[in-house]
Amino acid sequence: MNTLSRLLVITCLALPFTACKKEEAPKVEAVAAVPLPASGEQKDWVPYLQYKLTPHMGGITNSPYVYFLPMPDSEDFAGKYERQVEKLEQDLGRGITEGNMLVFASPAPEKEVEMIETAFKSVGAGTMKGVKVVFIGTPILGERVKAAVEPAGVNYIFEEAK
């Protein structure tokens, strides 16, 4: 009986150690880089934007607001530009709340920056805290965007277009 009791105690003590399995670190799959699209078609930019935006989606509670201008030589570019400026100004005028993201990308980055600078002039200082603004473009243009959007209190993120 004494031996049986000892075996029972040893089994009870050993059981938790044999049942425990070391937790494995989650496997991270490498995501293949998506190249910058050569075309000015918005549909061609969707995979690229998904690739660039995925790392910044933490804390975002809604679908991002995406502002995209086509190539400057596209049909009715001036009209598309005016409609984008108007839409951006309306969105900003209604107020963008914490947990939202605004994304700016375009094969016409100079006009995109012009649009951002124009629309953000009317945004009050500190009124967009907790909002992420992502600009995909060149570093020089990124600095212009940063100067235009940071007074609003946004979390500015620059992604180089490449």
Coordinates of N, CA and C in Angstrom, one line a residue:
M1 N 0.8 -1.2 0.0 CA 0.0 0.0 0.0 C 0.9 1.3 0.0
N2 N 1.9 1.2 0.8 CA 2.8 2.4 0.8 C 3.5 2.6 -0.5
T3 N 3.8 1.6 -1.2 CA 4.4 1.7 -2.6 C 3.4 2.3 -3.6
L4 N 2.2 1.8 -3.4 CA 1.1 2.2 -4.3 C 0.8 3.7 -4.1
S5 N 0.8 4.1 -2.8 CA 0.6 5.5 -2.5 C 1.7 6.4 -3.1
R6 N 2.9 6.0 -3.0 CA 4.0 6.7 -3.6 C 3.9 6.9 -5.1
L7 N 3.5 5.8 -5.7 CA 3.4 5.8 -7.2 C 2.2 6.7 -7.6
L8 N 1.2 6.7 -6.8 CA 0.0 7.6 -7.1 C 0.4 9.1 -6.9
V9 N 1.2 9.4 -5.9 CA 1.6 10.8 -5.6 C 2.6 11.2 -6.7
I10 N 3.5 10.3 -7.1 CA 4.5 10.6 -8.2 C 3.8 10.9 -9.5
T11 N 2.8 10.0 -9.8 CA 2.0 10.2 -11.0 C 1.2 11.5 -11.0
C12 N 0.6 11.8 -9.9 CA -0.1 13.1 -9.8 C 0.8 14.3 -9.9
L13 N 2.0 14.2 -9.4 CA 3.0 15.3 -9.5 C 3.5 15.4 -10.9
A14 N 3.7 14.3 -11.6 CA 4.4 14.3 -12.9 C 3.4 14.6 -14.0
L15 N 2.1 14.3 -13.8 CA 1.1 14.5 -14.8 C 1.0 15.9 -15.3
P16 N 1.0 16.9 -14.5 CA 1.0 18.3 -15.0 C 2.2 18.6 -15.9
F17 N 3.3 18.1 -15.6 CA 4.5 18.4 -16.4 C 4.5 17.6 -17.7
T18 N 3.9 16.5 -17.8 CA 3.9 15.7 -19.1 C 2.8 16.3 -19.9
A19 N 1.7 16.8 -19.3 CA 0.6 17.4 -20.1 C 0.9 18.7 -20.6
C20 N 1.8 19.5 -20.0 CA 2.2 20.8 -20.5 C 2.9 20.7 -21.7
K21 N 2.6 21.5 -22.6 CA 3.3 21.6 -23.9 C 3.8 23.0 -24.0
K22 N 5.0 23.2 -24.3 CA 5.5 24.5 -24.5 C 4.8 25.2 -25.6
E23 N 4.3 26.4 -25.3 CA 3.6 27.2 -26.4 C 4.6 27.6 -27.4
E24 N 4.2 27.4 -28.7 CA 5.0 27.8 -29.8 C 4.7 29.2 -30.2
A25 N 5.7 29.9 -30.6 CA 5.5 31.3 -31.0 C 4.7 31.3 -32.3
P26 N 3.8 32.2 -32.5 CA 2.9 32.2 -33.7 C 3.8 32.4 -34.9
K27 N 3.4 31.6 -35.9 CA 4.2 31.7 -37.2 C 3.8 32.9 -37.9
V28 N 4.8 33.7 -38.3 CA 4.6 34.9 -39.1 C 4.9 34.6 -40.6
E29 N 3.9 34.7 -41.4 CA 4.2 34.5 -42.8 C 4.8 35.7 -43.4
A30 N 5.8 35.6 -44.2 CA 6.4 36.7 -44.9 C 5.5 37.1 -46.0
V31 N 5.2 38.4 -46.1 CA 4.3 39.0 -47.1 C 5.2 39.5 -48.2
A32 N 4.9 39.0 -49.4 CA 5.7 39.5 -50.5 C 5.4 40.9 -50.8
A33 N 6.4 41.7 -51.1 CA 6.3 43.1 -51.4 C 5.5 43.3 -52.7
V34 N 4.6 44.2 -52.7 CA 3.8 44.5 -53.9 C 4.4 45.8 -54.5
P35 N 4.8 45.7 -55.7 CA 5.5 46.9 -56.4 C 4.5 48.0 -56.6
L36 N 5.0 49.2 -56.7 CA 4.2 50.4 -57.0 C 3.6 50.2 -58.4
P37 N 2.3 50.4 -58.6 CA 1.7 50.2 -59.9 C 2.2 51.3 -60.9
A38 N 2.3 50.8 -62.1 CA 2.7 51.7 -63.2 C 1.5 52.4 -63.8
S39 N 0.3 51.9 -63.6 CA -0.8 52.5 -64.2 C -1.5 53.5 -63.3
G40 N -2.4 54.2 -63.8 CA -3.1 55.2 -63.0 C -4.5 54.7 -62.7
E41 N -4.8 53.5 -62.9 CA -6.1 52.9 -62.7 C -6.2 52.6 -61.2
Q42 N -7.3 53.0 -60.6 CA -7.5 52.8 -59.1 C -7.5 51.3 -58.8
K43 N -8.1 50.5 -59.7 CA -8.2 49.0 -59.4 C -6.8 48.4 -59.3
D44 N -5.8 48.9 -60.1 CA -4.4 48.4 -60.1 C -3.7 48.8 -58.8
W45 N -4.2 49.8 -58.1 CA -3.6 50.3 -56.9 C -4.1 49.6 -55.6
V46 N -5.2 48.9 -55.7 CA -5.8 48.3 -54.5 C -4.8 47.3 -53.8
P47 N -4.2 46.3 -54.5 CA -3.3 45.4 -53.8 C -2.1 46.2 -53.2
Y48 N -1.6 47.2 -53.9 CA -0.5 48.0 -53.4 C -0.9 48.7 -52.1
L49 N -2.1 49.3 -52.1 CA -2.5 50.0 -50.9 C -2.8 49.1 -49.7
Q50 N -3.3 47.9 -50.0 CA -3.5 46.9 -48.9 C -2.2 46.5 -48.3
Y51 N -1.2 46.3 -49.2 CA 0.2 46.0 -48.7 C 0.7 47.1 -47.8
K52 N 0.6 48.3 -48.3 CA 1.2 49.5 -47.5 C 0.4 49.8 -46.2
L53 N -0.9 49.6 -46.2 CA -1.7 50.0 -45.1 C -1.9 48.9 -44.0
T54 N -1.7 47.7 -44.3 CA -2.0 46.6 -43.4 C -1.2 46.8 -42.1
P55 N 0.1 47.2 -42.1 CA 0.9 47.4 -40.9 C 0.4 48.5 -40.0
H56 N -0.5 49.4 -40.5 CA -0.9 50.6 -39.8 C -2.4 50.5 -39.3
M57 N -3.0 49.3 -39.5 CA -4.4 49.2 -39.2 C -4.7 49.0 -37.7
G58 N -3.7 48.8 -36.9 CA -4.0 48.7 -35.5 C -4.7 49.9 -34.9
G59 N -5.8 49.6 -34.2 CA -6.6 50.7 -33.6 C -7.6 51.4 -34.5
I60 N -7.7 50.9 -35.7 CA -8.6 51.5 -36.7 C -9.9 50.7 -36.6
T61 N -11.0 51.4 -36.3 CA -12.3 50.8 -36.1 C -13.2 50.8 -37.3
N62 N -12.9 51.6 -38.3 CA -13.7 51.7 -39.6 C -12.9 51.5 -40.8
S63 N -13.5 51.3 -41.9 CA -12.8 51.3 -43.2 C -12.1 52.6 -43.4
P64 N -10.9 52.6 -43.9 CA -10.2 53.8 -44.1 C -10.9 54.7 -45.2
Y65 N -10.7 56.0 -45.1 CA -11.2 56.9 -46.1 C -10.0 57.0 -47.1
V66 N -10.2 56.6 -48.3 CA -9.1 56.6 -49.3 C -9.3 57.7 -50.3
Y67 N -8.4 58.5 -50.5 CA -8.4 59.6 -51.5 C -7.4 59.3 -52.6
F68 N -7.9 59.1 -53.8 CA -7.0 58.7 -54.9 C -7.3 59.5 -56.1
L69 N -6.2 60.1 -56.7 CA -6.3 60.8 -57.9 C -5.7 60.0 -59.0
P70 N -6.3 59.9 -60.2 CA -5.6 59.1 -61.3 C -4.5 59.9 -61.9
M71 N -3.9 59.4 -63.0 CA -2.9 60.1 -63.7 C -3.4 61.5 -64.2
P72 N -2.5 62.4 -64.2 CA -2.9 63.8 -64.7 C -3.4 63.8 -66.1
D73 N -3.0 62.9 -67.0 CA -3.4 62.9 -68.4 C -4.7 62.1 -68.6
S74 N -5.3 61.6 -67.5 CA -6.6 60.8 -67.6 C -7.7 61.8 -68.0
E75 N -8.8 61.1 -68.5 CA -9.9 61.9 -69.0 C -10.6 62.6 -67.8
D76 N -10.9 63.9 -67.9 CA -11.6 64.7 -66.9 C -10.8 64.7 -65.6
F77 N -9.5 64.8 -65.6 CA -8.7 64.8 -64.4 C -9.0 66.0 -63.6
A78 N -9.2 67.2 -64.2 CA -9.6 68.4 -63.4 C -10.9 68.2 -62.7
G79 N -11.8 67.6 -63.3 CA -13.1 67.4 -62.6 C -13.0 66.4 -61.5
K80 N -12.2 65.3 -61.7 CA -11.9 64.4 -60.6 C -11.2 65.0 -59.5
Y81 N -10.3 65.9 -59.8 CA -9.5 66.6 -58.7 C -10.5 67.4 -57.9
E82 N -11.3 68.2 -58.6 CA -12.3 69.1 -57.9 C -13.2 68.3 -57.0
R83 N -13.7 67.1 -57.5 CA -14.6 66.3 -56.7 C -13.9 65.7 -55.5
Q84 N -12.6 65.3 -55.6 CA -11.9 64.8 -54.5 C -11.7 65.9 -53.4
V85 N -11.3 67.1 -53.9 CA -11.1 68.2 -52.9 C -12.5 68.4 -52.2
E86 N -13.6 68.5 -52.9 CA -14.9 68.7 -52.3 C -15.2 67.6 -51.3
K87 N -15.0 66.4 -51.7 CA -15.3 65.2 -50.8 C -14.4 65.3 -49.5
L88 N -13.1 65.6 -49.7 CA -12.3 65.7 -48.5 C -12.7 66.8 -47.6
E89 N -13.0 68.0 -48.2 CA -13.4 69.1 -47.4 C -14.7 68.8 -46.6
Q90 N -15.7 68.1 -47.3 CA -16.9 67.7 -46.6 C -16.7 66.7 -45.5
D91 N -15.8 65.7 -45.8 CA -15.5 64.7 -44.7 C -14.8 65.4 -43.5
L92 N -13.9 66.3 -43.8 CA -13.2 67.0 -42.7 C -14.2 67.9 -42.0
G93 N -15.1 68.5 -42.7 CA -16.1 69.4 -42.1 C -17.0 68.7 -41.2
R94 N -17.4 67.5 -41.5 CA -18.3 66.7 -40.7 C -17.5 66.3 -39.4
G95 N -16.2 66.1 -39.5 CA -15.4 65.7 -38.4 C -15.1 64.2 -38.5
I96 N -13.8 64.0 -38.5 CA -13.3 62.6 -38.5 C -12.9 62.3 -37.0
T97 N -13.4 61.2 -36.5 CA -13.2 60.9 -35.1 C -12.1 59.8 -34.9
E98 N -11.7 59.7 -33.7 CA -10.7 58.8 -33.3 C -11.0 57.4 -33.8
G99 N -10.0 56.7 -34.2 CA -10.2 55.3 -34.7 C -10.4 55.2 -36.2
N100 N -10.3 56.4 -36.9 CA -10.4 56.4 -38.3 C -9.1 56.7 -39.0
M101 N -9.0 56.3 -40.3 CA -7.8 56.5 -41.0 C -8.1 57.2 -42.4
L102 N -7.3 58.2 -42.7 CA -7.4 58.8 -44.0 C -6.1 58.4 -44.8
V103 N -6.3 58.0 -46.0 CA -5.2 57.5 -46.8 C -5.1 58.3 -48.1
F104 N -3.9 58.8 -48.4 CA -3.7 59.6 -49.6 C -2.6 58.9 -50.5
A105 N -3.0 58.5 -51.7 CA -2.1 57.9 -52.6 C -2.5 58.2 -54.0
S106 N -1.5 58.4 -54.9 CA -1.9 58.8 -56.3 C -0.7 58.7 -57.2
P107 N -0.9 58.4 -58.5 CA 0.1 58.5 -59.4 C 0.4 60.0 -59.8
A108 N -0.4 60.9 -59.2 CA -0.3 62.3 -59.4 C 0.0 62.9 -58.0
P109 N 1.1 62.6 -57.3 CA 1.3 63.0 -55.9 C 1.3 64.5 -55.6
E110 N 1.8 65.2 -56.6 CA 1.9 66.7 -56.4 C 0.5 67.3 -56.2
K111 N -0.4 66.8 -57.1 CA -1.8 67.3 -57.0 C -2.5 66.8 -55.7
E112 N -2.1 65.6 -55.3 CA -2.7 65.0 -54.1 C -2.3 65.9 -52.9
V113 N -1.0 66.3 -52.8 CA -0.5 67.2 -51.8 C -1.2 68.5 -51.8
E114 N -1.4 69.0 -53.0 CA -2.1 70.3 -53.1 C -3.5 70.2 -52.6
M115 N -4.2 69.1 -52.8 CA -5.5 68.8 -52.3 C -5.5 68.8 -50.8
I116 N -4.5 68.1 -50.2 CA -4.4 68.0 -48.7 C -4.2 69.3 -48.1
E117 N -3.3 70.1 -48.7 CA -3.0 71.4 -48.1 C -4.2 72.3 -48.2
T118 N -4.9 72.3 -49.3 CA -6.1 73.1 -49.4 C -7.2 72.7 -48.4
A119 N -7.5 71.4 -48.3 CA -8.6 71.0 -47.4 C -8.2 71.1 -45.9
F120 N -7.0 70.9 -45.5 CA -6.7 70.9 -44.1 C -6.5 72.4 -43.6
K121 N -6.6 73.4 -44.4 CA -6.5 74.8 -43.9 C -7.6 75.1 -43.0
S122 N -8.8 74.5 -43.3 CA -10.0 74.8 -42.5 C -10.2 73.9 -41.3
V123 N -9.3 73.0 -41.0 CA -9.4 72.1 -39.8 C -8.8 72.7 -38.6
G124 N -9.6 72.7 -37.5 CA -9.1 73.3 -36.3 C -8.0 72.6 -35.7
A125 N -7.1 73.3 -35.0 CA -6.0 72.7 -34.3 C -6.4 71.7 -33.2
G126 N -5.8 70.5 -33.3 CA -6.1 69.5 -32.3 C -7.5 68.8 -32.4
T127 N -8.2 69.0 -33.4 CA -9.5 68.5 -33.6 C -9.6 67.0 -34.1
M128 N -8.5 66.5 -34.5 CA -8.5 65.1 -35.1 C -7.5 64.2 -34.3
K129 N -7.5 64.3 -33.0 CA -6.7 63.4 -32.2 C -7.2 62.0 -32.3
G130 N -6.2 61.0 -32.4 CA -6.6 59.6 -32.6 C -6.9 59.2 -34.0
V131 N -6.8 60.1 -35.0 CA -7.0 59.8 -36.4 C -5.6 59.6 -37.0
K132 N -5.5 58.6 -37.8 CA -4.3 58.3 -38.6 C -4.4 58.9 -40.0
V133 N -3.4 59.6 -40.4 CA -3.3 60.1 -41.8 C -2.1 59.4 -42.4
V134 N -2.3 58.7 -43.5 CA -1.3 58.0 -44.2 C -1.1 58.6 -45.5
F135 N 0.1 59.1 -45.8 CA 0.5 59.6 -47.1 C 1.5 58.7 -47.8
I136 N 1.2 58.3 -49.0 CA 2.2 57.4 -49.7 C 2.7 58.3 -50.9
G137 N 4.0 58.5 -50.8 CA 4.6 59.4 -51.8 C 6.1 59.5 -51.6
T138 N 6.6 60.7 -52.0 CA 8.1 60.9 -51.9 C 8.3 61.6 -50.6
P139 N 9.6 61.5 -50.0 CA 9.9 62.2 -48.8 C 9.7 63.7 -48.8
I140 N 10.0 64.3 -49.9 CA 9.8 65.8 -49.9 C 8.4 66.2 -49.9
L141 N 7.5 65.5 -50.6 CA 6.1 65.7 -50.5 C 5.5 65.3 -49.2
G142 N 6.1 64.3 -48.6 CA 5.7 63.8 -47.3 C 5.9 64.9 -46.2
E143 N 6.9 65.7 -46.3 CA 7.2 66.8 -45.4 C 6.1 67.9 -45.5
R144 N 5.7 68.1 -46.8 CA 4.6 69.1 -47.0 C 3.3 68.6 -46.4
V145 N 3.0 67.4 -46.6 CA 1.8 66.8 -46.0 C 1.9 66.9 -44.5
K146 N 3.0 66.5 -43.9 CA 3.2 66.5 -42.5 C 2.9 68.0 -41.9
A147 N 3.4 69.0 -42.6 CA 3.2 70.3 -42.2 C 1.7 70.7 -42.3
A148 N 1.0 70.2 -43.2 CA -0.4 70.5 -43.4 C -1.3 69.8 -42.4
V149 N -1.0 68.6 -42.0 CA -1.9 67.8 -41.2 C -1.6 67.8 -39.7
E150 N -0.4 67.9 -39.4 CA -0.1 67.8 -37.9 C -0.7 68.8 -37.0
P151 N -1.0 70.0 -37.4 CA -1.7 70.9 -36.5 C -3.1 70.4 -36.1
A152 N -3.7 69.6 -36.9 CA -5.0 69.0 -36.6 C -4.9 68.0 -35.5
G153 N -3.7 67.6 -35.1 CA -3.5 66.6 -34.0 C -3.5 65.2 -34.5
V154 N -3.4 64.9 -35.7 CA -3.4 63.5 -36.3 C -2.1 62.8 -36.0
N155 N -2.2 61.5 -36.1 CA -1.1 60.6 -36.1 C -0.6 60.4 -37.5
Y156 N 0.4 61.2 -37.9 CA 0.8 61.2 -39.3 C 1.8 60.1 -39.6
I157 N 1.5 59.3 -40.7 CA 2.3 58.2 -41.1 C 2.7 58.4 -42.6
F158 N 4.0 58.4 -42.8 CA 4.5 58.5 -44.2 C 5.0 57.2 -44.7
E159 N 4.6 56.8 -45.8 CA 5.0 55.6 -46.5 C 5.6 56.0 -47.9
E160 N 6.9 55.6 -48.1 CA 7.5 56.0 -49.3 C 6.9 55.1 -50.5
A161 N 6.6 55.8 -51.6 CA 6.0 55.1 -52.7 C 7.2 54.4 -53.5
K162 N 7.2 53.1 -53.4 CA 8.3 52.4 -54.1 C 7.8 50.9 -54.3

